[in-house]
Coordinates of C-alpha atoms and ligand atoms in Angstrom, one line a residue:
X1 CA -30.9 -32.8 -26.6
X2 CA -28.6 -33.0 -30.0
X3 CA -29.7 -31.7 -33.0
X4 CA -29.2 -32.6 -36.6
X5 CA -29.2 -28.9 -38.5
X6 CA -29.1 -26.6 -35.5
X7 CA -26.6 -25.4 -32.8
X8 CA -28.1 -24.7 -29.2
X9 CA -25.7 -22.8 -26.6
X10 CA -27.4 -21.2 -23.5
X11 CA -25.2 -17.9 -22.3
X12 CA -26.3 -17.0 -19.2
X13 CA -30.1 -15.8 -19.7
X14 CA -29.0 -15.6 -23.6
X15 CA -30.0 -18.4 -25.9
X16 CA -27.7 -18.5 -29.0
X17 CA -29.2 -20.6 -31.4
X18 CA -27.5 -21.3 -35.0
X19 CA -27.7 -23.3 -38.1
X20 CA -25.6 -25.4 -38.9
X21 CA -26.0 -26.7 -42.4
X22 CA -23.3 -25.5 -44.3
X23 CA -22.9 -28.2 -46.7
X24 CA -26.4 -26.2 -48.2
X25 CA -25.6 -23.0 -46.8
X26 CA -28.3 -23.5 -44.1
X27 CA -31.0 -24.2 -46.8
X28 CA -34.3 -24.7 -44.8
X29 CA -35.5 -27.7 -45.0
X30 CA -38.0 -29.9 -42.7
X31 CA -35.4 -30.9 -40.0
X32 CA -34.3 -27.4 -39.8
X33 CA -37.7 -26.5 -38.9
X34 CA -38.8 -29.0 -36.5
X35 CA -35.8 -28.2 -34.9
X36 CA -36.4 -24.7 -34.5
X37 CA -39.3 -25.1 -33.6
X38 CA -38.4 -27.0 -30.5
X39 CA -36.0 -25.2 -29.7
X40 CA -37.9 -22.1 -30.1
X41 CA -40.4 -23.7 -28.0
X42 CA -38.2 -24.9 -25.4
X43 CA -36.6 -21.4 -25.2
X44 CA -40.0 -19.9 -24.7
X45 CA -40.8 -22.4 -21.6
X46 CA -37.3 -21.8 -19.9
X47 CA -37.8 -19.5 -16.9
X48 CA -33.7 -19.1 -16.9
X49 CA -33.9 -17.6 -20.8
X50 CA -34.7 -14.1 -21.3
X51 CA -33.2 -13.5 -25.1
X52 CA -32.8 -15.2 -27.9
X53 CA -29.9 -15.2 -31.2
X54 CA -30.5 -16.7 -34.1
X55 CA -27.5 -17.0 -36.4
X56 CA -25.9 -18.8 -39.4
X57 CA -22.1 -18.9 -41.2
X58 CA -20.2 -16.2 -41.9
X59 CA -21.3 -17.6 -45.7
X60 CA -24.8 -17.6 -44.8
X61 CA -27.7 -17.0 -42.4
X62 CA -29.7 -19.2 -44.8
X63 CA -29.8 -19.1 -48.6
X64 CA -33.6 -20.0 -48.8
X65 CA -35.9 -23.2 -48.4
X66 CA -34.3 -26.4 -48.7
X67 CA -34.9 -26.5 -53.0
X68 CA -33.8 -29.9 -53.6
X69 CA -36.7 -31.3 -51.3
X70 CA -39.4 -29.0 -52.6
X71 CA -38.5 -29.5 -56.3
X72 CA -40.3 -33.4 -56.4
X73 CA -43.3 -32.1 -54.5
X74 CA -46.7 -31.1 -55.8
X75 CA -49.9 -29.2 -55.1
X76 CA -51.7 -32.6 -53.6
X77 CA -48.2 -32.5 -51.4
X78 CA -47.8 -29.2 -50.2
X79 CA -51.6 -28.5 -49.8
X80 CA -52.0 -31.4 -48.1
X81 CA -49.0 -30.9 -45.6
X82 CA -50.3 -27.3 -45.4
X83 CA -46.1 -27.0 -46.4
X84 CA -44.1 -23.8 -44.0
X85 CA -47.0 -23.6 -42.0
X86 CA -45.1 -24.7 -39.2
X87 CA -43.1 -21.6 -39.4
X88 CA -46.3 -20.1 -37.8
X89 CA -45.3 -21.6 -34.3
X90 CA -41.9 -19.8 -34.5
X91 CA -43.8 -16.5 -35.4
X92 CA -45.3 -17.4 -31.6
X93 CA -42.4 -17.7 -29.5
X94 CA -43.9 -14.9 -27.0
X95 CA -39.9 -13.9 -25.7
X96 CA -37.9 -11.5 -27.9
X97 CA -35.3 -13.0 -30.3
X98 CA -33.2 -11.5 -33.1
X99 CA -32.0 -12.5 -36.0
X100 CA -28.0 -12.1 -36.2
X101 CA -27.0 -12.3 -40.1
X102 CA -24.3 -12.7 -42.4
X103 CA -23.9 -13.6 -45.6
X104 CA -26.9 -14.4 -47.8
X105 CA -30.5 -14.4 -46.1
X106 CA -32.3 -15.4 -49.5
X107 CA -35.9 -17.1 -49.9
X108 CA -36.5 -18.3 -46.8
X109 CA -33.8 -16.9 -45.2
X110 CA -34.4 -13.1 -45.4
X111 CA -38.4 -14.2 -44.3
X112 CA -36.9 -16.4 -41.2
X113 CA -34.6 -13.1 -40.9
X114 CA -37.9 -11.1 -40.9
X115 CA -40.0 -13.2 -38.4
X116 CA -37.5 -11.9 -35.3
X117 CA -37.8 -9.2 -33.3
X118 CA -35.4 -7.5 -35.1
X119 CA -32.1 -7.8 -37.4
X120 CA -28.7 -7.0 -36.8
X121 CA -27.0 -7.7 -40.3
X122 CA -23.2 -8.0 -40.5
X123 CA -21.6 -5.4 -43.7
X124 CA -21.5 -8.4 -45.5
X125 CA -25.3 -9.3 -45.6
X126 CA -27.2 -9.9 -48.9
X127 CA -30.8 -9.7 -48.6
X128 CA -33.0 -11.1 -51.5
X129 CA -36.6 -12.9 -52.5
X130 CA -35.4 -14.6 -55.6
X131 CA -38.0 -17.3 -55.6
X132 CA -39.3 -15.6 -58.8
X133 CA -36.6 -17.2 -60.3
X134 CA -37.5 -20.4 -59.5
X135 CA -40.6 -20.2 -60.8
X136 CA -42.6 -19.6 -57.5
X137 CA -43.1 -16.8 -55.3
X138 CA -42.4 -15.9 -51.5
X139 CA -44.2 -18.7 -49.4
X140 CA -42.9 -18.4 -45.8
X141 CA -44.6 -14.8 -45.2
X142 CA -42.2 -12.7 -47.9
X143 CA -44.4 -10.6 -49.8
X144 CA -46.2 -9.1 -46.6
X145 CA -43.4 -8.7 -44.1
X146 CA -41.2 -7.3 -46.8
X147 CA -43.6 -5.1 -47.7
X148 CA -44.8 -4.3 -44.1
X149 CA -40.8 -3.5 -43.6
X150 CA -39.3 -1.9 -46.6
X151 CA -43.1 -0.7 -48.5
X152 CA -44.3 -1.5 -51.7
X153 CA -42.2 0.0 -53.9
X154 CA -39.0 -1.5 -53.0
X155 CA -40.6 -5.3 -52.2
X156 CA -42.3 -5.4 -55.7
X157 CA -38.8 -4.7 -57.1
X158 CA -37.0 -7.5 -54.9
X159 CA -39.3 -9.8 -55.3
X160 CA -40.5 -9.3 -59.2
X161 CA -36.5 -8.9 -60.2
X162 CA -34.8 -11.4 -57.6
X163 CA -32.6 -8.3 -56.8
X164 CA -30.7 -8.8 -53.6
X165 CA -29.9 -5.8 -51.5
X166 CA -27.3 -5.2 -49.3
X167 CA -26.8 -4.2 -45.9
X168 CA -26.7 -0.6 -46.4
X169 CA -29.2 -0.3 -48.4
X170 CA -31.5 -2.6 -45.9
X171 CA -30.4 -0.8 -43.1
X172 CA -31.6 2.6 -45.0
X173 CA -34.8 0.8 -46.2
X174 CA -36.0 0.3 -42.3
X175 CA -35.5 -4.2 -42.7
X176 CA -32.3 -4.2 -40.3
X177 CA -31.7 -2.2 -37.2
X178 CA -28.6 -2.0 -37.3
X179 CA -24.9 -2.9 -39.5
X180 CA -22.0 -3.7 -37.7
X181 CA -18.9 -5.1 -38.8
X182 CA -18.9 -8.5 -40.0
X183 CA -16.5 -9.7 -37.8
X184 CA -18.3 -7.9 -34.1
X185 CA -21.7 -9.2 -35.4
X186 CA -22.0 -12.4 -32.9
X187 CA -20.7 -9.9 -29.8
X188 CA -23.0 -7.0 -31.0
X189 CA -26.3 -9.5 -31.3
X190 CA -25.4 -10.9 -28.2
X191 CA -25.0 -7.5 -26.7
X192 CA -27.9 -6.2 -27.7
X193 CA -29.8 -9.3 -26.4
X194 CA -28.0 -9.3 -22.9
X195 CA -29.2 -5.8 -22.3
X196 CA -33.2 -7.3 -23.7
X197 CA -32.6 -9.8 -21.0
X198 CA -31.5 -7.7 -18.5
X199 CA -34.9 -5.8 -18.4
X200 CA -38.0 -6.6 -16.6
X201 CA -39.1 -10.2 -18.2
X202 CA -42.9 -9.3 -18.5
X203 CA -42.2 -6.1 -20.0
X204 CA -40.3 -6.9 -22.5
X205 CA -43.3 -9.4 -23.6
X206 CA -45.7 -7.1 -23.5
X207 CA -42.8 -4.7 -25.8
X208 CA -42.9 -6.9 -28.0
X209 CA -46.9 -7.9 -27.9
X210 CA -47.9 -4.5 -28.3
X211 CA -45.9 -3.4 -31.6
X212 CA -46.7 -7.1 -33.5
X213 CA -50.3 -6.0 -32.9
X214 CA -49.7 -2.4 -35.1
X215 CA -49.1 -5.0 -38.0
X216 CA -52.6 -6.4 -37.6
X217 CA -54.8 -3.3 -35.6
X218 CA -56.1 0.4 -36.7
X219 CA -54.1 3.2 -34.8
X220 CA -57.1 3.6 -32.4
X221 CA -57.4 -0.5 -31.2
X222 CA -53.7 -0.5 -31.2
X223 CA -53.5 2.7 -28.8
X224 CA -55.9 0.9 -26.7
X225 CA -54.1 -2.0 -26.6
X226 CA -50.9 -0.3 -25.9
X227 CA -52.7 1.3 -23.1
X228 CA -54.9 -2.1 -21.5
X229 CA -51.2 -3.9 -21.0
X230 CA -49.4 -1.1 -19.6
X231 CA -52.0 -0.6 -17.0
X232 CA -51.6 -4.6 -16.9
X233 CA -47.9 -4.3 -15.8
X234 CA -49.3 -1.6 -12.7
X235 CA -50.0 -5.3 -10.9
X236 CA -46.8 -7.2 -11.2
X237 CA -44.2 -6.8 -8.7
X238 CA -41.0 -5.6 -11.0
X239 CA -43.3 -2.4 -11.7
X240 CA -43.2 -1.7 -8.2
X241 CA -39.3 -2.5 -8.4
X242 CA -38.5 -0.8 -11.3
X243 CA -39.5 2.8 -10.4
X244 CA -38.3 2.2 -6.3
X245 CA -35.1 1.2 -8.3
X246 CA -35.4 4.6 -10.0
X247 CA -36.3 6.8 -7.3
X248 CA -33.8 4.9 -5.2
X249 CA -31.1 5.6 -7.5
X250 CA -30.2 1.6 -8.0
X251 CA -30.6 -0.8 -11.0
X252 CA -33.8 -3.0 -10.8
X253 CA -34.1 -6.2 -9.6
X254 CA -36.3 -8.3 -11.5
X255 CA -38.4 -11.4 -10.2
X256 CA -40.4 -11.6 -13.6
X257 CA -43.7 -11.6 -11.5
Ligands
CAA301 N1 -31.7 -25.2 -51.2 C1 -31.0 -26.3 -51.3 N2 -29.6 -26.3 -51.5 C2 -29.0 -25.1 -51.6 C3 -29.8 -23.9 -51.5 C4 -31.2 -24.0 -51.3 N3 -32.0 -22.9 -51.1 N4 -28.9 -22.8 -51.6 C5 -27.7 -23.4 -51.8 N5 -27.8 -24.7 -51.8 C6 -26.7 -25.7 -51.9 C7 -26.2 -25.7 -53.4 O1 -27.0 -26.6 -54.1 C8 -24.8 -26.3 -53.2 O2 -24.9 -27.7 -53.0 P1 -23.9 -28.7 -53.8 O3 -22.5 -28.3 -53.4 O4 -24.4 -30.0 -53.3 O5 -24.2 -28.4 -55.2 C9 -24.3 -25.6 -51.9 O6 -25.5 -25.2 -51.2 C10 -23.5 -24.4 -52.1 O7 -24.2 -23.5 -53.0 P2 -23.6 -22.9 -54.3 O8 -22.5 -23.8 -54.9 O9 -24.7 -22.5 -55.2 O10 -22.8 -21.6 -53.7 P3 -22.5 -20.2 -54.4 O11 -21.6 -19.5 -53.5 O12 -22.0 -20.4 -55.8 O13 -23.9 -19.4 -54.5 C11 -26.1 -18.7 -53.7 C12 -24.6 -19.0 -53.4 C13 -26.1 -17.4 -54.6 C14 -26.8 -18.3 -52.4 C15 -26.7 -19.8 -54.4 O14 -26.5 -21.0 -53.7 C16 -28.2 -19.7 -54.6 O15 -28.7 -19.0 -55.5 N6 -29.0 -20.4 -53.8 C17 -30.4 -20.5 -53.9 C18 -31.1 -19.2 -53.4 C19 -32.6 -19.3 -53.6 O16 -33.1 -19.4 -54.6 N7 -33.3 -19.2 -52.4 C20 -34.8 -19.3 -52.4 C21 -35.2 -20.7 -52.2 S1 -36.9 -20.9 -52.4 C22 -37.6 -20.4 -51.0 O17 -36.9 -20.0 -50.1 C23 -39.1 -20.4 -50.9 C24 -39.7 -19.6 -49.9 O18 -40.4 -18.6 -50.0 C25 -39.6 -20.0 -48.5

């Protein structure tokens, strides 16, 4: 199906998804949402999709939430419309994704940036929570998965001063995995998501289940967690593949049951 504000391009078991308003530098508004969030969605249900890119321009991955729509709303609006809590049902997209980005990953940006599995920022990459001056704050999950990320210290300062931070410095403060240069960062991303999707399909779920839940359990009900779905994965059949592949000296060959 076409979209308006979005870019959809399946790669083999790779789903590269990327925004594609550059008139506003990929500003966030409504469209942009429902959009991802069907294609989120429909990437989720496809049994053929095992990864997931999101990226932007070379400009930007996205320079915040759309601010010319917001700036006529009020509180009776956005309470009402519960406004970004759609955002929510991209947080639940159960398959891994990650965030390829470039450019400026502001407001929204950086906190759509933060929602993925992981980042892979491009040298050029400017990361910043300037909402502040704006005269608002963080709304789409900022000030706690910033803070989660990068800790306290250095989130008060981005958000409380509008500061941006670069790649380097994001990469040393733990909110990117990884800087590569600006012009590899599409092949990189895609790299690293071929290998994700190379690996056992229910694995990589539960990968991903079980460290989202350190953000919201003790170290105790997060161990046990940990624990209950890796003796989950003892019934599916690409357990039993994956360690005959081993002892057979032969890469797996995954069913995703
Ligand atoms: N919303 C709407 N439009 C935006 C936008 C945004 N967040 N960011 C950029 N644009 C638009 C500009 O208005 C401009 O459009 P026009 O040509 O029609 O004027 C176009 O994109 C190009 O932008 P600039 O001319 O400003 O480009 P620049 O290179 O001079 O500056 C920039 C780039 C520093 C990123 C600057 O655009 C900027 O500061 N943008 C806003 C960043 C921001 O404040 N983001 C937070 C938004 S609030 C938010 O995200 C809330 C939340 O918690 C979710």
């Amino acid at each position: 199906m076409p979209y308006e504000t979005i870019l959809v391009e399946k790669r083999e078991a790779v789903t590269l998804v990327t925004l594609n308003r550059p008139q506003a530098l990929n500003a966030l508004n409504s469209t942009v949402l429902k959009e991802l969030i069907e294609a989120f969605a429909a990437y989720d249900a496809d049994g053929s999709q095992h990864c997931l890119v999101l990226t932007g321009s070379e400009k930007a991955f996205a320079a915040g939430a759309d601010i010319k729509e917001m700036q006529v709303q009020g509180f009776p609006d956005m309470y009402s419309a519960n406004f970004f809590a759609g955002w929510e049902q991209v947080t639940r997209t159960r398959k891994p994704w990650i965030a390829a980005v470039a450019g400026f990953a502001l407001g929204g940006g950086c906190e759509v940036a933060m929602m993925a599995d992981f980042i892979i920022a491009a040298d050029t990459a400017k990361f910043g929570q300037p909402e502040i001056k704006l005269g608002v704050t963080p709304g789409m999950g900022g000030s706690q998965r910033l803070t989660h990320a990068i800790g306290k210290a250095k989130a008060m300062e981005m958000c409380l001063t509008g500061r941006m931070m670069n790649a380097e410095d994001a990469e040393r403060a733990g909110l990117v995995a990884r800087v590569v240069p600006a012009a590899y960062l599409l092949e990189e991303a895609l790299k690293a998501a071929e290998t994700i999707a190379s690996m056992a399909p229910l694995a990589a779920i539960a990968t991903k289940e079980m460290i989202n839940a350190s953000f919201e359990m003790g170290l105790a009900q997060g161990i046990n967690f940990e624990r209950r779905l890796f003796h989950g994965l003892f019934g599916t059949e690409d357990q039993k593949e994956g360690m005959a592949a081993f002892v057979e000296k032969r890469p797996g060959n995954w069913t995703g049951r």
